Amino acid sequence: MDHEHYSKERSASLDLLLRFQRLLVSKLYPGDCVGQVPNAYSPDLLGVGSLLKKYTALLCTHIGDILPVATSIASTSHRHFAEVSRVVDGDLTGILLPELVVSVVLLLSKNAGLMQEAGAIPLLAGLLEHLDRFNHLAPGKERDDNEDLAWPGIMGSFFTGQSCRNNEEVTLIRKADLENHNKDGGFWTVIDGKVYDIKDFQTQSLTGNSIL
């Protein structure tokens, strides 16, 4: 999936870490070990599991250092959040961690005994609080109704490349702005938290204004 595109953006060391991570997962994925009873895993398999735990510990230590700093900067403004999200997305946190979590869940469903023996899951659980604090800063999240930005009328998404490109601000439209615009003859509507101007479509619609 767009391997060449992403490889050009990643550093050589990060690409090497990703390949190493995938190699560990592939070695632990059930193959010849299918049907083995618990506590009867081969020394090689247990060794790979131990290596996965060590790798996960180092990765979680790095991410545990990065996320509090990222959260502190991102809390300054929505623009800071968008920029920090872009940086984090290209760091170990955005490239290695998501795939590692999915891989661990897959391995857990295939061979729970081996994954419990490896002990990597509790290490990942230690990141939940850091991730939760960062994600709570995301624009568009449910907030108090009295806040100006509580209403989810957000143009575009903070998590797409278009929203962060060229350091452009994301346009936020308050509910009152939409109502005033429509009172003046405009025709804005909200679908899934995004504001659309459908005035041109109004004259072409065969269903009438009531449905629109």
Coordinates of C-alpha atoms in Angstrom, one line a residue:
M1 CA 0.0 0.0 0.0
D2 CA 1.9 3.0 -1.3
H3 CA 5.1 1.4 0.0
E4 CA 7.4 3.5 -2.1
H5 CA 5.6 6.8 -1.1
Y6 CA 5.9 6.1 2.6
S7 CA 9.4 4.8 2.4
K8 CA 10.6 8.0 0.9
E9 CA 9.1 10.0 3.8
R10 CA 10.5 7.8 6.5
S11 CA 14.1 7.9 7.7
A12 CA 16.3 4.8 7.1
S13 CA 16.5 4.0 10.8
L14 CA 12.7 4.2 11.2
D15 CA 12.2 2.0 8.2
L16 CA 14.6 -0.5 9.6
L17 CA 12.7 -0.5 12.9
L18 CA 9.4 -1.1 11.2
R19 CA 10.9 -4.1 9.3
F20 CA 12.4 -5.4 12.5
Q21 CA 9.0 -5.1 14.2
R22 CA 7.3 -7.0 11.4
L23 CA 9.9 -9.7 11.6
L24 CA 9.2 -10.2 15.3
V25 CA 5.5 -10.4 14.7
S26 CA 5.9 -12.9 11.8
K27 CA 8.1 -15.1 13.9
L28 CA 5.4 -15.2 16.7
Y29 CA 2.5 -15.7 14.3
P30 CA 1.2 -19.3 14.6
G31 CA 2.8 -21.6 12.1
D32 CA 4.5 -24.8 13.2
C33 CA 3.6 -24.0 16.8
V34 CA -0.2 -24.5 16.1
G35 CA -1.5 -27.2 18.4
Q36 CA 1.2 -26.9 21.0
V37 CA 0.0 -26.9 24.6
P38 CA 0.7 -24.0 27.0
N39 CA 4.2 -24.1 28.7
A40 CA 5.5 -26.2 25.8
Y41 CA 6.7 -23.4 23.6
S42 CA 10.1 -23.9 22.0
P43 CA 13.1 -21.9 23.4
D44 CA 13.4 -20.0 20.1
L45 CA 9.8 -18.9 20.3
L46 CA 10.1 -17.8 23.9
G47 CA 13.3 -16.0 22.9
V48 CA 11.4 -14.0 20.2
G49 CA 8.7 -13.3 22.7
S50 CA 11.2 -11.9 25.2
L51 CA 12.8 -9.8 22.4
L52 CA 9.3 -8.4 21.6
K53 CA 8.9 -7.4 25.2
K54 CA 12.2 -5.7 25.2
Y55 CA 11.5 -3.9 22.0
T56 CA 8.0 -2.8 23.2
A57 CA 9.6 -1.5 26.4
L58 CA 12.0 0.6 24.6
L59 CA 9.4 1.9 22.2
C60 CA 7.0 2.7 25.0
T61 CA 9.7 4.5 26.9
H62 CA 10.3 6.8 23.9
I63 CA 6.6 7.4 23.3
G64 CA 6.1 8.0 27.0
D65 CA 8.7 10.8 26.8
I66 CA 7.3 12.3 23.6
L67 CA 3.6 12.4 24.3
P68 CA 3.6 14.6 27.4
V69 CA 5.7 17.2 25.5
A70 CA 3.4 16.9 22.5
T71 CA 0.3 17.3 24.7
S72 CA 1.7 20.4 26.3
I73 CA 2.4 22.1 23.0
A74 CA -0.8 20.9 21.3
S75 CA -2.9 22.4 24.2
T76 CA -1.8 25.9 23.1
S77 CA -4.2 26.2 20.2
H78 CA -5.9 24.1 17.4
R79 CA -3.2 25.1 15.0
H80 CA -0.6 23.8 17.4
F81 CA -2.5 20.6 17.7
A82 CA -2.7 20.2 13.9
E83 CA 1.1 20.7 13.6
V84 CA 2.0 18.5 16.5
S85 CA -0.3 15.8 15.1
R86 CA 1.6 16.0 11.8
V87 CA 4.9 15.6 13.6
V88 CA 3.7 12.7 15.8
D89 CA 2.2 11.0 12.8
G90 CA 5.7 10.8 11.2
D91 CA 7.4 9.7 14.4
L92 CA 7.6 6.3 16.1
T93 CA 4.3 7.0 17.7
G94 CA 2.4 7.3 14.4
I95 CA 4.3 4.7 12.4
L96 CA 5.4 1.9 14.7
L97 CA 2.8 2.0 17.5
P98 CA -0.5 1.6 15.6
E99 CA 0.8 -1.4 13.7
L100 CA 2.3 -2.9 16.8
V101 CA -1.0 -2.6 18.7
V102 CA -2.9 -4.3 15.8
S103 CA -0.3 -7.0 15.6
V104 CA -0.4 -7.7 19.3
V105 CA -4.2 -7.9 19.2
L106 CA -3.9 -10.4 16.3
L107 CA -1.3 -12.5 18.1
L108 CA -3.4 -12.4 21.2
S109 CA -6.4 -13.8 19.4
K110 CA -4.2 -16.5 17.8
N111 CA -2.1 -17.5 20.7
A112 CA -3.1 -15.9 24.0
G113 CA -0.9 -18.1 26.1
L114 CA 2.3 -17.2 24.2
M115 CA 1.5 -13.4 24.3
Q116 CA 0.8 -13.6 28.1
E117 CA 4.1 -15.4 28.5
A118 CA 5.9 -12.7 26.5
G119 CA 4.4 -9.9 28.7
A120 CA 4.4 -7.1 26.1
I121 CA 0.7 -6.2 26.6
P122 CA 1.0 -4.5 30.0
L123 CA 3.7 -2.3 28.6
L124 CA 1.4 -1.0 25.9
A125 CA -1.4 -0.5 28.5
G126 CA 0.9 2.0 30.2
L127 CA 0.6 4.4 27.2
L128 CA -3.2 4.6 27.5
E129 CA -3.2 7.6 29.8
H130 CA -0.7 9.6 27.7
L131 CA -2.7 8.8 24.5
D132 CA -6.0 9.7 26.2
R133 CA -4.7 13.1 27.3
F134 CA -3.4 13.9 23.8
N135 CA -6.6 12.7 22.1
H136 CA -8.8 14.8 24.4
L137 CA -7.2 17.9 22.8
A138 CA -8.5 17.0 19.3
P139 CA -10.8 19.7 17.9
G140 CA -14.3 18.4 17.3
K141 CA -14.4 16.3 20.5
E142 CA -17.5 16.7 22.6
R143 CA -17.2 19.6 24.9
D144 CA -19.3 21.7 27.2
D145 CA -22.3 23.1 25.4
N146 CA -21.4 26.6 26.6
E147 CA -18.1 26.6 24.7
D148 CA -18.0 28.4 21.4
L149 CA -16.5 25.4 19.7
A150 CA -18.8 22.9 21.3
W151 CA -20.9 22.6 18.2
P152 CA -19.2 20.2 15.7
G153 CA -19.3 22.5 12.6
I154 CA -15.8 21.9 11.5
M155 CA -14.6 22.5 7.9
G156 CA -12.5 19.5 7.0
S157 CA -10.6 17.2 9.3
F158 CA -7.6 17.8 11.4
F159 CA -6.3 14.4 10.7
T160 CA -6.0 14.6 6.9
G161 CA -3.0 15.9 5.0
Q162 CA -5.1 18.7 3.4
S163 CA -5.9 20.3 6.8
C164 CA -2.2 20.6 7.8
R165 CA -0.8 21.4 4.4
N166 CA 1.0 24.7 4.1
N167 CA 0.3 25.5 7.7
E168 CA -3.3 26.6 6.8
E169 CA -5.8 27.2 9.5
V170 CA -8.8 25.0 9.7
T171 CA -12.0 27.1 9.3
L172 CA -14.3 26.7 12.3
I173 CA -17.9 27.8 11.9
R174 CA -20.1 28.4 15.0
K175 CA -23.7 27.4 15.0
A176 CA -24.8 31.1 15.3
D177 CA -22.7 31.9 12.2
L178 CA -24.5 29.2 10.2
E179 CA -27.9 30.4 11.4
N180 CA -27.2 34.0 10.5
H181 CA -25.8 33.0 7.1
N182 CA -29.0 31.1 6.3
K183 CA -31.2 34.0 7.5
D184 CA -29.4 36.2 5.0
G185 CA -30.4 33.9 2.1
G186 CA -27.5 31.4 2.3
F187 CA -28.0 27.7 2.4
W188 CA -25.3 26.0 4.6
T189 CA -25.9 22.6 6.1
V190 CA -24.0 20.2 8.3
I191 CA -23.2 16.6 7.5
D192 CA -21.0 14.5 9.8
G193 CA -19.6 17.6 11.4
K194 CA -18.6 19.3 8.1
V195 CA -20.3 22.4 6.7
Y196 CA -21.5 22.3 3.1
D197 CA -22.9 25.2 0.9
I198 CA -25.8 23.7 -1.1
K199 CA -27.3 26.9 -2.3
D200 CA -26.5 26.2 -6.0
F201 CA -28.1 22.8 -5.6
Q202 CA -31.3 24.3 -4.2
T203 CA -32.5 25.6 -7.7
Q204 CA -31.7 22.3 -9.3
S205 CA -33.4 20.0 -6.7
L206 CA -36.5 18.2 -7.9
T207 CA -37.5 17.3 -4.4
G208 CA -38.3 20.9 -3.3
N209 CA -36.9 23.0 -0.5
S210 CA -38.7 21.1 2.3
I211 CA -36.5 18.0 2.0
L212 CA -33.3 20.1 1.7

